[in-house]
């Protein structure tokens, strides 16, 4: 899922080919045909362009979010610049640049982040396989803190059980987290998003929860547990997450494939 500057929520599904657009109350506004075979991640820029990760074709597709018209596409399977093993997540900065996580599921050479222009021209990359500062072991989720144009990039380092923070040029800044179930710890940090105040939200897979942090990585709060009640997760929270301009946090992958809405401190709404 993703959100636009109008407060609308865009939702796709793994194995699906279209994206459905809802207002913040959950009313379906339109359905966009993407031309993708497998919508596995998405993002929306300030001009209502929709960036689709087509997991089956290992590519990014830029389409008009109103008409579905294809504007650009890039990527294929491989390890060269602009190629990917598996695209785990995608995010945009305030300038419209596109960041794609190459998760390395099929190649030990692809545990990295690649940065592109809004039309898919390769800019730079960073990351290698490992556990040192700036390295990754199957990175997956990604978010950009666009508050006041800082454009800091946060990456969920899945198998290292941490979040790493970088400049928009890929310079390592800091990290937080370790394996565990305590506050600020993770058991596989999967998907990330940021809100308009720069706070970072992380889905914590094997702890069945969402954790919230400041832009500097200080733990703020958490919510969620294993269960079937409102605000609980019936399995690992593998759905996507986005923080809307309305101040709510949306989770895709709730009961019966629904979208769940929370306040920014986790109150189910």
Tab-separated table of C-alpha atoms in Angstrom:
chain	number	residue	atom	x	y	z
A	1	UNK	CA	0.000	0.000	0.000
A	2	UNK	CA	0.977	3.651	-0.410
A	3	UNK	CA	-0.587	7.085	-0.029
A	4	UNK	CA	-0.669	10.248	-2.100
A	5	UNK	CA	-0.659	13.945	-1.222
A	6	UNK	CA	-4.482	14.043	-1.377
A	7	UNK	CA	-4.877	11.519	1.433
A	8	UNK	CA	-5.882	8.630	-0.826
A	9	UNK	CA	-4.663	5.100	-0.195
A	10	UNK	CA	-3.409	2.865	-3.000
A	11	UNK	CA	-3.504	-0.901	-2.505
A	12	UNK	CA	-2.187	-3.739	-4.627
A	13	UNK	CA	-1.661	-7.400	-3.869
A	14	UNK	CA	1.130	-9.881	-4.456
A	15	UNK	CA	0.101	-11.903	-7.496
A	16	UNK	CA	-2.364	-9.178	-8.510
A	17	UNK	CA	-2.150	-6.953	-11.560
A	18	UNK	CA	-4.163	-3.889	-10.602
A	19	UNK	CA	-4.093	-1.218	-7.896
A	20	UNK	CA	-7.216	0.012	-6.140
A	21	UNK	CA	-7.467	3.567	-4.902
A	22	UNK	CA	-9.502	4.433	-1.782
A	23	UNK	CA	-10.169	7.623	0.085
A	24	UNK	CA	-9.198	7.730	3.763
A	25	UNK	CA	-12.669	6.485	4.764
A	26	UNK	CA	-12.244	3.332	2.674
A	27	UNK	CA	-14.472	4.273	-0.258
A	28	UNK	CA	-13.225	2.822	-3.549
A	29	UNK	CA	-12.461	5.666	-5.975
A	30	UNK	CA	-11.013	3.817	-8.963
A	31	UNK	CA	-9.060	0.776	-10.094
A	32	UNK	CA	-5.835	1.264	-12.051
A	33	UNK	CA	-4.635	-1.421	-14.456
A	34	UNK	CA	-0.854	-1.506	-14.085
A	35	UNK	CA	0.275	-3.931	-16.776
A	36	UNK	CA	2.368	-5.680	-14.137
A	37	UNK	CA	2.158	-9.423	-13.573
A	38	UNK	CA	2.727	-9.195	-9.815
A	39	UNK	CA	2.276	-5.982	-7.808
A	40	UNK	CA	4.620	-6.658	-4.901
A	41	UNK	CA	5.382	-3.080	-3.768
A	42	UNK	CA	4.378	0.441	-4.750
A	43	UNK	CA	4.847	4.147	-4.115
A	44	UNK	CA	3.179	7.373	-5.319
A	45	UNK	CA	4.910	10.656	-6.123
A	46	UNK	CA	3.612	14.218	-5.783
A	47	UNK	CA	2.387	14.188	-9.407
A	48	UNK	CA	0.214	11.100	-8.862
A	49	UNK	CA	2.606	8.834	-10.736
A	50	UNK	CA	2.468	5.304	-9.428
A	51	UNK	CA	5.667	3.248	-9.108
A	52	UNK	CA	4.978	-0.477	-9.225
A	53	UNK	CA	7.383	-3.267	-8.381
A	54	UNK	CA	6.551	-6.141	-10.710
A	55	UNK	CA	7.960	-9.056	-8.763
A	56	UNK	CA	7.491	-11.567	-11.573
A	57	UNK	CA	9.490	-9.487	-14.058
A	58	UNK	CA	11.951	-8.015	-11.514
A	59	UNK	CA	11.265	-4.503	-12.723
A	60	UNK	CA	9.872	-1.118	-11.704
A	61	UNK	CA	7.027	0.376	-13.727
A	62	UNK	CA	6.128	4.082	-13.579
A	63	UNK	CA	2.515	4.653	-14.584
A	64	UNK	CA	0.016	7.472	-14.486
A	65	UNK	CA	-1.987	6.911	-11.308
A	66	UNK	CA	-5.138	8.262	-12.924
A	67	UNK	CA	-5.095	6.629	-16.349
A	68	UNK	CA	-2.727	3.676	-15.980
A	69	UNK	CA	-0.600	4.922	-18.887
A	70	UNK	CA	2.956	3.532	-18.810
A	71	UNK	CA	5.508	6.333	-18.405
A	72	UNK	CA	8.738	4.349	-17.850
A	73	UNK	CA	9.989	0.936	-16.847
A	74	UNK	CA	13.371	-0.402	-15.835
A	75	UNK	CA	15.078	-3.393	-14.289
A	76	UNK	CA	15.658	-7.055	-15.029
A	77	UNK	CA	17.162	-10.021	-13.230
A	78	UNK	CA	20.913	-9.688	-12.618
A	79	UNK	CA	23.615	-8.001	-10.583
A	80	UNK	CA	24.649	-5.071	-12.809
A	81	UNK	CA	23.600	-1.490	-12.123
A	82	UNK	CA	19.853	-1.248	-12.677
A	83	UNK	CA	19.363	-5.000	-12.339
A	84	UNK	CA	17.956	-6.837	-9.322
A	85	UNK	CA	17.845	-10.205	-7.590
A	86	UNK	CA	14.579	-9.507	-5.772
A	87	UNK	CA	13.073	-6.042	-5.251
A	88	UNK	CA	11.913	-6.021	-1.640
A	89	UNK	CA	10.714	-2.456	-1.262
A	90	UNK	CA	10.588	0.926	-2.939
A	91	UNK	CA	10.459	4.519	-1.688
A	92	UNK	CA	10.607	8.077	-3.039
A	93	UNK	CA	12.327	11.188	-1.730
A	94	UNK	CA	11.064	14.782	-1.866
A	95	UNK	CA	12.755	15.295	-5.252
A	96	UNK	CA	11.010	12.286	-6.755
A	97	UNK	CA	14.082	10.065	-6.832
A	98	UNK	CA	13.353	6.342	-6.521
A	99	UNK	CA	15.081	3.999	-4.059
A	100	UNK	CA	14.731	0.250	-4.598
A	101	UNK	CA	15.938	-2.435	-2.201
A	102	UNK	CA	17.705	-5.331	-3.893
A	103	UNK	CA	17.110	-8.037	-1.325
A	104	UNK	CA	19.628	-10.583	-2.531
A	105	UNK	CA	17.420	-13.619	-2.242
A	106	UNK	CA	18.936	-15.123	-5.381
A	107	UNK	CA	22.379	-13.588	-5.376
A	108	UNK	CA	24.942	-12.928	-2.675
A	109	UNK	CA	26.027	-9.875	-4.689
A	110	UNK	CA	22.736	-7.995	-4.471
A	111	UNK	CA	22.243	-7.021	-0.840
A	112	UNK	CA	22.045	-3.334	-1.643
A	113	UNK	CA	19.986	-0.212	-2.317
A	114	UNK	CA	19.847	1.318	-5.794
A	115	UNK	CA	18.841	4.917	-6.457
A	116	UNK	CA	17.267	6.178	-9.706
A	117	UNK	CA	15.799	9.345	-11.124
A	118	UNK	CA	12.022	9.608	-11.362
A	119	UNK	CA	12.227	8.126	-14.863
A	120	UNK	CA	14.517	5.253	-13.950
A	121	UNK	CA	17.998	6.527	-14.783
A	122	UNK	CA	20.521	4.880	-12.454
A	123	UNK	CA	22.198	7.297	-10.021
A	124	UNK	CA	24.065	5.303	-7.397
A	125	UNK	CA	24.040	2.196	-5.207
A	126	UNK	CA	25.298	1.124	-1.821
A	127	UNK	CA	25.544	-1.960	0.355
A	128	UNK	CA	27.171	-5.384	0.239
A	129	UNK	CA	26.479	-8.659	2.003
A	130	UNK	CA	27.519	-8.711	5.678
A	131	UNK	CA	26.779	-7.377	9.148
A	132	UNK	CA	29.147	-4.412	9.429
A	133	UNK	CA	27.975	-0.799	9.295
A	134	UNK	CA	26.387	-0.149	5.907
A	135	UNK	CA	26.189	-3.813	4.964
A	136	UNK	CA	23.028	-5.925	4.681
A	137	UNK	CA	21.770	-9.445	5.067
A	138	UNK	CA	18.605	-9.533	2.957
A	139	UNK	CA	17.395	-5.937	3.228
A	140	UNK	CA	13.707	-5.640	2.494
A	141	UNK	CA	11.739	-2.619	3.749
A	142	UNK	CA	12.725	0.961	2.968
A	143	UNK	CA	11.465	4.428	3.889
A	144	UNK	CA	12.625	7.988	3.260
A	145	UNK	CA	12.250	10.730	5.851
A	146	UNK	CA	11.209	13.687	3.689
A	147	UNK	CA	10.513	16.014	6.624
A	148	UNK	CA	11.940	19.450	5.769
A	149	UNK	CA	13.627	17.941	2.712
A	150	UNK	CA	16.257	15.986	4.641
A	151	UNK	CA	15.698	12.804	2.565
A	152	UNK	CA	17.316	10.360	4.961
A	153	UNK	CA	16.947	6.723	3.909
A	154	UNK	CA	16.025	3.926	6.340
A	155	UNK	CA	16.464	0.266	5.438
A	156	UNK	CA	15.161	-2.772	7.292
A	157	UNK	CA	18.105	-5.175	7.455
A	158	UNK	CA	16.004	-8.319	7.800
A	159	UNK	CA	18.409	-11.054	8.877
A	160	UNK	CA	20.617	-8.668	10.893
A	161	UNK	CA	17.523	-7.625	12.907
A	162	UNK	CA	18.182	-3.912	12.669
A	163	UNK	CA	17.325	-0.689	10.847
A	164	UNK	CA	20.124	1.239	9.162
A	165	UNK	CA	20.002	4.945	8.358
A	166	UNK	CA	21.771	6.589	5.397
A	167	UNK	CA	22.011	9.933	3.659
A	168	UNK	CA	20.267	10.222	0.295
A	169	UNK	CA	23.676	9.577	-1.300
A	170	UNK	CA	24.065	6.306	0.599
A	171	UNK	CA	26.461	7.470	3.306
A	172	UNK	CA	25.988	5.400	6.457
A	173	UNK	CA	24.735	7.442	9.431
A	174	UNK	CA	23.565	5.110	12.193
A	175	UNK	CA	21.622	1.992	13.085
A	176	UNK	CA	19.449	0.580	15.836
A	177	UNK	CA	18.028	-2.745	16.882
A	178	UNK	CA	19.194	-6.240	17.698
A	179	UNK	CA	17.574	-9.647	17.754
A	180	UNK	CA	15.001	-9.950	20.519
A	181	UNK	CA	11.516	-9.016	21.667
A	182	UNK	CA	12.271	-6.018	23.891
A	183	UNK	CA	11.448	-2.407	23.069
A	184	UNK	CA	13.469	-1.398	20.027
A	185	UNK	CA	14.545	-4.944	19.271
A	186	UNK	CA	13.417	-6.950	16.242
A	187	UNK	CA	12.752	-10.408	15.063
A	188	UNK	CA	12.951	-9.638	11.360
A	189	UNK	CA	12.076	-5.977	10.629
A	190	UNK	CA	10.136	-6.307	7.393
A	191	UNK	CA	8.381	-3.171	6.069
A	192	UNK	CA	8.986	0.508	6.898
A	193	UNK	CA	7.275	3.838	6.416
A	194	UNK	CA	7.789	7.410	7.614
A	195	UNK	CA	5.303	10.121	8.504
A	196	UNK	CA	5.338	13.871	7.894
A	197	UNK	CA	7.161	14.430	11.190
A	198	UNK	CA	9.972	12.052	10.290
A	199	UNK	CA	8.883	9.224	12.592
A	200	UNK	CA	9.674	5.717	11.375
A	201	UNK	CA	7.279	2.752	11.657
A	202	UNK	CA	8.542	-0.820	11.329
A	203	UNK	CA	6.618	-4.080	11.035
A	204	UNK	CA	8.330	-6.587	13.325
A	205	UNK	CA	7.517	-10.000	11.834
A	206	UNK	CA	8.110	-12.645	14.480
A	207	UNK	CA	7.100	-10.310	17.314
A	208	UNK	CA	3.684	-9.707	15.659
A	209	UNK	CA	3.815	-5.944	16.122
A	210	UNK	CA	4.529	-2.518	14.688
A	211	UNK	CA	7.152	-0.339	16.376
A	212	UNK	CA	7.471	3.447	16.108
A	213	UNK	CA	10.738	5.385	16.361
A	214	UNK	CA	11.911	8.956	16.043
A	215	UNK	CA	14.002	9.958	13.036
A	216	UNK	CA	17.077	9.423	15.207
A	217	UNK	CA	16.005	5.855	16.040
A	218	UNK	CA	14.728	6.418	19.574
A	219	UNK	CA	11.974	3.966	20.508
A	220	UNK	CA	8.567	5.635	20.963
A	221	UNK	CA	5.863	2.986	21.192
A	222	UNK	CA	4.569	-0.279	19.763
A	223	UNK	CA	1.303	-2.092	19.111
A	224	UNK	CA	-0.011	-5.423	17.934
A	225	UNK	CA	0.038	-9.043	19.079
A	226	UNK	CA	-0.873	-12.431	17.707
A	227	UNK	CA	-4.630	-12.881	17.535
A	228	UNK	CA	-7.802	-12.344	15.536
A	229	UNK	CA	-9.158	-9.256	17.292
A	230	UNK	CA	-9.186	-5.698	15.946
A	231	UNK	CA	-5.645	-4.367	15.818
A	232	UNK	CA	-4.092	-7.817	16.192
A	233	UNK	CA	-2.254	-9.855	13.585
A	234	UNK	CA	-3.504	-13.318	12.717
A	235	UNK	CA	-0.041	-14.250	11.422
A	236	UNK	CA	3.261	-12.598	10.759
A	237	UNK	CA	2.555	-8.959	9.740
A	238	UNK	CA	3.912	-9.321	6.219
A	239	UNK	CA	1.619	-6.680	4.735
A	240	UNK	CA	2.851	-3.279	3.658
A	241	UNK	CA	2.526	-0.160	5.796
A	242	UNK	CA	2.109	3.531	5.004
A	243	UNK	CA	1.652	6.731	7.028
A	244	UNK	CA	-1.004	8.941	5.457
A	245	UNK	CA	-1.045	12.723	5.295
A	246	UNK	CA	-4.091	12.537	7.607
A	247	UNK	CA	-1.889	11.335	10.484
A	248	UNK	CA	-3.136	7.738	10.426
A	249	UNK	CA	-1.034	4.643	9.817
A	250	UNK	CA	-2.418	2.101	7.343
A	251	UNK	CA	-1.509	-1.570	7.308
A	252	UNK	CA	-2.281	-3.751	4.289
A	253	UNK	CA	-2.798	-7.392	5.105
A	254	UNK	CA	-5.364	-7.396	7.872
A	255	UNK	CA	-8.195	-9.850	8.397
A	256	UNK	CA	-9.718	-11.069	5.126
A	257	UNK	CA	-7.076	-9.148	3.156
A	258	UNK	CA	-8.351	-5.847	4.512
A	259	UNK	CA	-6.615	-2.540	5.177
A	260	UNK	CA	-6.345	-1.684	8.871
A	261	UNK	CA	-6.104	1.914	10.110
A	262	UNK	CA	-4.401	3.032	13.306
A	263	UNK	CA	-3.614	6.342	14.923
A	264	UNK	CA	0.073	7.173	15.025
A	265	UNK	CA	0.269	5.626	18.501
A	266	UNK	CA	-1.434	2.417	17.455
A	267	UNK	CA	-5.074	2.902	18.421
A	268	UNK	CA	-7.256	0.835	16.097
A	269	UNK	CA	-9.780	3.041	14.281
